[in-house]
mmCIF file of C-alpha atoms and ligand atoms in Angstrom:
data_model
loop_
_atom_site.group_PDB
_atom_site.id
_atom_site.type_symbol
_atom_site.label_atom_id
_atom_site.label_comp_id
_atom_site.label_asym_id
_atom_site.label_seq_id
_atom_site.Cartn_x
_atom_site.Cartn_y
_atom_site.Cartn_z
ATOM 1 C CA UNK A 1 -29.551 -46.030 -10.390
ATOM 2 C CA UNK A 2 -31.509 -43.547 -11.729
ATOM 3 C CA UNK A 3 -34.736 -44.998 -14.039
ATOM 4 C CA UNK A 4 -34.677 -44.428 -17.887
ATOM 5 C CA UNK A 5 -38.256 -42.084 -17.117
ATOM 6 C CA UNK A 6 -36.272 -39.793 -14.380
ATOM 7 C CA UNK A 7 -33.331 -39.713 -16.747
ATOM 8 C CA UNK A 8 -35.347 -38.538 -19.494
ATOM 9 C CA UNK A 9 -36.997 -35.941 -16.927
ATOM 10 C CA UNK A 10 -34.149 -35.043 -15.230
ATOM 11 C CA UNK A 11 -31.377 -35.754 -17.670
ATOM 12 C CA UNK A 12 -32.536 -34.441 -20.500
ATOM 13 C CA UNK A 13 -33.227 -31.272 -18.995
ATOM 14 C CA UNK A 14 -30.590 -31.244 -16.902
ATOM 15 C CA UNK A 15 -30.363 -28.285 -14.271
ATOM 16 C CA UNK A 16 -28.060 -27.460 -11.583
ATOM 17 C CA UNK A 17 -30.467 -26.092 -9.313
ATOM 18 C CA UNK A 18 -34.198 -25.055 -9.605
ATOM 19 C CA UNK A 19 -36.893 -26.477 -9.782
ATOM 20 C CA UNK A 20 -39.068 -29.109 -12.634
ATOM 21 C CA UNK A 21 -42.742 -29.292 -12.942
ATOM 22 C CA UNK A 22 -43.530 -32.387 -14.091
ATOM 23 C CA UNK A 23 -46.998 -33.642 -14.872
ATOM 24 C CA UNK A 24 -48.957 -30.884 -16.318
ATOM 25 C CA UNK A 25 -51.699 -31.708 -18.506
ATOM 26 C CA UNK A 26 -50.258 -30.794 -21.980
ATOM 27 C CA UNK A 27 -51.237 -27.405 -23.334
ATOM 28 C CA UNK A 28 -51.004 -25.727 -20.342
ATOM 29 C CA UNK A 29 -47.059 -25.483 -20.018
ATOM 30 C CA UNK A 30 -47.775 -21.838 -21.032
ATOM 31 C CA UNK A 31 -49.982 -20.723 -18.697
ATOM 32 C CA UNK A 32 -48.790 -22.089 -15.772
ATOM 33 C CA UNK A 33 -45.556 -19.732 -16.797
ATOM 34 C CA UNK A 34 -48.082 -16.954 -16.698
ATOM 35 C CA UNK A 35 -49.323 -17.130 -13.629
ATOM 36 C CA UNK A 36 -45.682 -17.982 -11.523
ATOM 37 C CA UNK A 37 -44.766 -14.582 -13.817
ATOM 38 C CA UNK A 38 -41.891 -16.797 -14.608
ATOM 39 C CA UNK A 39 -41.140 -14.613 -17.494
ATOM 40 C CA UNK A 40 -40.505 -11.797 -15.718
ATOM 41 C CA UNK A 41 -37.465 -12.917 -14.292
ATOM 42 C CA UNK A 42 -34.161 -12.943 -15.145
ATOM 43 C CA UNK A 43 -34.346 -17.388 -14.634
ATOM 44 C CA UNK A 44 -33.520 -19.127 -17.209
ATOM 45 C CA UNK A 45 -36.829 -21.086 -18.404
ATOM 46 C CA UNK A 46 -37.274 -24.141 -20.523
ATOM 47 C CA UNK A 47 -40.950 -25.740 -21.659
ATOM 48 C CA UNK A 48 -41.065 -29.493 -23.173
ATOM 49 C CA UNK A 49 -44.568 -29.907 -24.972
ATOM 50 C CA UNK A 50 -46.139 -32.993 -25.519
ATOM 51 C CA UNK A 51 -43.888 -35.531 -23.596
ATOM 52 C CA UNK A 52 -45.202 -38.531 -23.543
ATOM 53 C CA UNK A 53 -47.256 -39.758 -20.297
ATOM 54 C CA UNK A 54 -48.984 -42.850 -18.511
ATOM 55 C CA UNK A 55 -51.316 -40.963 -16.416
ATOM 56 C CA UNK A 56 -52.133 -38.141 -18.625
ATOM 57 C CA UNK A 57 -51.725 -39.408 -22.344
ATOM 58 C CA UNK A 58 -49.307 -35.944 -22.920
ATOM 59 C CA UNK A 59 -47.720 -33.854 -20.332
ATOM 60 C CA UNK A 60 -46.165 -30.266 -20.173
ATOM 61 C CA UNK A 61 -42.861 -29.798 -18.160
ATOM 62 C CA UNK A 62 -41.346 -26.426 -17.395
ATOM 63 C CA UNK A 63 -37.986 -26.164 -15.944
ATOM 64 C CA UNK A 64 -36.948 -23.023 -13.888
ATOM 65 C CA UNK A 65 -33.463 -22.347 -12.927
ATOM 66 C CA UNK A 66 -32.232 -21.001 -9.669
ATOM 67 C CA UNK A 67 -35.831 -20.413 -8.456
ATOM 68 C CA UNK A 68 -37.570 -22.929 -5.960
ATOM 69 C CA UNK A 69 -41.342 -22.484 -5.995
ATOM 70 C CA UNK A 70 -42.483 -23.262 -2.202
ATOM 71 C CA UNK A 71 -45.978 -25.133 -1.723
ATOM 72 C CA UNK A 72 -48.113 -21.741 -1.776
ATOM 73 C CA UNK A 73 -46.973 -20.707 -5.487
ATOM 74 C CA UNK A 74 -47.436 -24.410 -6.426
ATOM 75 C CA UNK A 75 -50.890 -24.527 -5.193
ATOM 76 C CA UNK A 76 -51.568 -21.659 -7.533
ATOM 77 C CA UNK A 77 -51.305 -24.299 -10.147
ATOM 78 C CA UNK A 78 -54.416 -26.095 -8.901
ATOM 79 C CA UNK A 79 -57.012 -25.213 -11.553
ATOM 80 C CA UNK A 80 -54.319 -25.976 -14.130
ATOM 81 C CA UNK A 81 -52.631 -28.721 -13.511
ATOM 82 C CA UNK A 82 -53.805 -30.191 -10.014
ATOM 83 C CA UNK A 83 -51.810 -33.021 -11.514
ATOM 84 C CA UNK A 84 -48.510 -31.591 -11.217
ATOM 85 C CA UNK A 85 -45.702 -32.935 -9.381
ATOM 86 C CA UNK A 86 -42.825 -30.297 -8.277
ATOM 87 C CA UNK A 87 -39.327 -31.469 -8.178
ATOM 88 C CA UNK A 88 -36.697 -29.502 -6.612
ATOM 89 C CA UNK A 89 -33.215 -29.675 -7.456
ATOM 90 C CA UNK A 90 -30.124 -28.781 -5.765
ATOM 91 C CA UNK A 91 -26.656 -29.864 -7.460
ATOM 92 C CA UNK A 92 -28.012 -31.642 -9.946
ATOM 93 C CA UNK A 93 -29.979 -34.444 -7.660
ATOM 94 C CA UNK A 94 -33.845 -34.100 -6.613
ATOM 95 C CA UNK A 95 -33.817 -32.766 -3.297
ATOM 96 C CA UNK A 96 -37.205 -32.296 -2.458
ATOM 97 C CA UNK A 97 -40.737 -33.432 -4.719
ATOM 98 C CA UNK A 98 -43.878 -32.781 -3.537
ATOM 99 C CA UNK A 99 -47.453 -32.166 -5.222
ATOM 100 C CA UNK A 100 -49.781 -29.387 -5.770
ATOM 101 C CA UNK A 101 -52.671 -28.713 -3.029
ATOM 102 C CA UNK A 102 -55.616 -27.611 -3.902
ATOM 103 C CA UNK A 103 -56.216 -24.026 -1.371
ATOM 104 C CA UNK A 104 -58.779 -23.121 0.043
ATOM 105 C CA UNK A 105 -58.943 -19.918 -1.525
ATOM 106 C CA UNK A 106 -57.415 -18.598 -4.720
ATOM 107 C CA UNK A 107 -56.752 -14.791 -4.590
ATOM 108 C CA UNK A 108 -55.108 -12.815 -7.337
ATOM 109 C CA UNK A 109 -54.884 -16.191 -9.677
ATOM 110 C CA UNK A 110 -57.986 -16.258 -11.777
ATOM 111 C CA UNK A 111 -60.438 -13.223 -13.478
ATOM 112 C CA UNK A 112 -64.000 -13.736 -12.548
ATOM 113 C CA UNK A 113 -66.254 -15.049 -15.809
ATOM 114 C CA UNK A 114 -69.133 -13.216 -14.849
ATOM 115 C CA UNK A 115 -69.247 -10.499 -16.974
ATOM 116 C CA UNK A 116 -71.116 -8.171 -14.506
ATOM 117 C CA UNK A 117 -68.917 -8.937 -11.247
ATOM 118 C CA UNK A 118 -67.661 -6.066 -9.340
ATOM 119 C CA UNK A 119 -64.242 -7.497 -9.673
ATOM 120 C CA UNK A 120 -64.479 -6.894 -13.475
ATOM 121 C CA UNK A 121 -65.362 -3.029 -13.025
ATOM 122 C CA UNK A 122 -63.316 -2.330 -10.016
ATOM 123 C CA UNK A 123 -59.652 -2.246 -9.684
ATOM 124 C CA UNK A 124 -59.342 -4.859 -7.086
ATOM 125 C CA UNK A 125 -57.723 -8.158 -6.233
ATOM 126 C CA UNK A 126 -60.375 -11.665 -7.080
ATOM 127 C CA UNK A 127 -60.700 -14.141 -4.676
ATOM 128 C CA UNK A 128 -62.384 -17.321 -5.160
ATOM 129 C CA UNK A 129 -63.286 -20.091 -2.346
ATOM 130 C CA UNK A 130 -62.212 -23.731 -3.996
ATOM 131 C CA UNK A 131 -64.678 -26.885 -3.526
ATOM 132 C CA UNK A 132 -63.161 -29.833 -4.868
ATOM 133 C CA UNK A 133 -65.568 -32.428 -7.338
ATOM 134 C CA UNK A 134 -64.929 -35.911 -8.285
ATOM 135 C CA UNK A 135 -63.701 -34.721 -11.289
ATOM 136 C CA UNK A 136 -61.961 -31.133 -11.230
ATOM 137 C CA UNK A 137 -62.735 -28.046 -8.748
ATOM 138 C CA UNK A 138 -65.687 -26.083 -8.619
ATOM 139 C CA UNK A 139 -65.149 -22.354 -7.747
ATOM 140 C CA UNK A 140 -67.360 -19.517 -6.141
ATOM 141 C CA UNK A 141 -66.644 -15.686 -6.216
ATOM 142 C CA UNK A 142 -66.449 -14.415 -3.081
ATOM 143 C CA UNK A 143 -67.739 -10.884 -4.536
ATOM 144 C CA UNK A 144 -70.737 -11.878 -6.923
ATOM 145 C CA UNK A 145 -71.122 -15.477 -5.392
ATOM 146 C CA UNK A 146 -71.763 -17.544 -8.460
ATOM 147 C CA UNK A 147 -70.251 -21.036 -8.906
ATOM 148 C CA UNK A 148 -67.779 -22.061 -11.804
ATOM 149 C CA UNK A 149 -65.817 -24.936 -12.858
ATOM 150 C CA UNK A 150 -62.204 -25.096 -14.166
ATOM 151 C CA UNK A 151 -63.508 -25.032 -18.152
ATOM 152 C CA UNK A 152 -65.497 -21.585 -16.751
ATOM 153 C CA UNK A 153 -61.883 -19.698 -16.206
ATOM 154 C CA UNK A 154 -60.524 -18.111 -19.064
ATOM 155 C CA UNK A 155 -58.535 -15.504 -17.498
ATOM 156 C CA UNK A 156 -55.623 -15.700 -15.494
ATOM 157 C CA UNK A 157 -54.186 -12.917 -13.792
ATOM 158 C CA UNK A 158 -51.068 -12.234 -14.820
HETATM 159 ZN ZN1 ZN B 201 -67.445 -12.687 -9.398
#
């Protein structure tokens, strides 16, 4: 027997086959769209807002049908939602769950906030090392060096 939380997870947004992201700190259901380019596809995608949450007060969940996002695109969701649990599905049942890692590196994900990096004049791909903090990540640019935090990212490539 399924739980009344999974039902309302799994239930209540039912899908044949995909994939759920669960546990995303609310607000940033959107971006974390963005940066899988889930829009882009032809997959049918679903957002809940606001859901109610023991951990995290409110939580995000996006649904994706059809697709199932391996380990490396979930780890892209590190500096969002390092929270985030990813539940695969496969004939209506949860095949597979696992949780975001934070990499090593993060190349492509995020625009560097210094305003005078090469990255920001140049056409060319970011790439950031990842040092993990009590609370949060810190960040350095591989290209102009400098150290940021999570709340220091404003851009996301997309
Ligand atoms: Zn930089």
């Amino acid at each position: 027997m399924k739980n009344e939380k999974q039902l309302r997870t799994f239930k209540v947004f039912a899908i044949k086959e995909g994939t759920v992201i669960d546990h995303i700190p609310a607000g940033q259901a959107l971006k974390i769209i963005q940066i899988l380019k889930l829009y882009s596809h032809d997959h049918i995608v679903t957002t809940g807002l606001n859901f109610p949450s023991k951990t995290l007060g409110k939580k995000d969940i996006v649904k994706v049908e059809n697709r199932e996002l391996t380990q490396d695109e979930a780890n892209k969701l590190a500096i969002l939602a390092p929270t985030a649990t990813i539940n695969i599905i496969r004939n209506f049942e949860l095949a597979k769950k696992f949780l975001v890692e934070i990499p090593k590196q993060l190349s492509k994900v995020i625009f560097c906030p210094n305003p005078k990096c090469i990255t920001n004049h140049e056409n060319m791909h970011t790439l950031f090392y990842t040092k993990k903090e009590k609370v949060g990540l810190k960040l350095q640019c591989h290209y102009c060096e400098k150290i940021f935090s999570q709340n220091d990212i404003k851009e996301y490539c997309v």
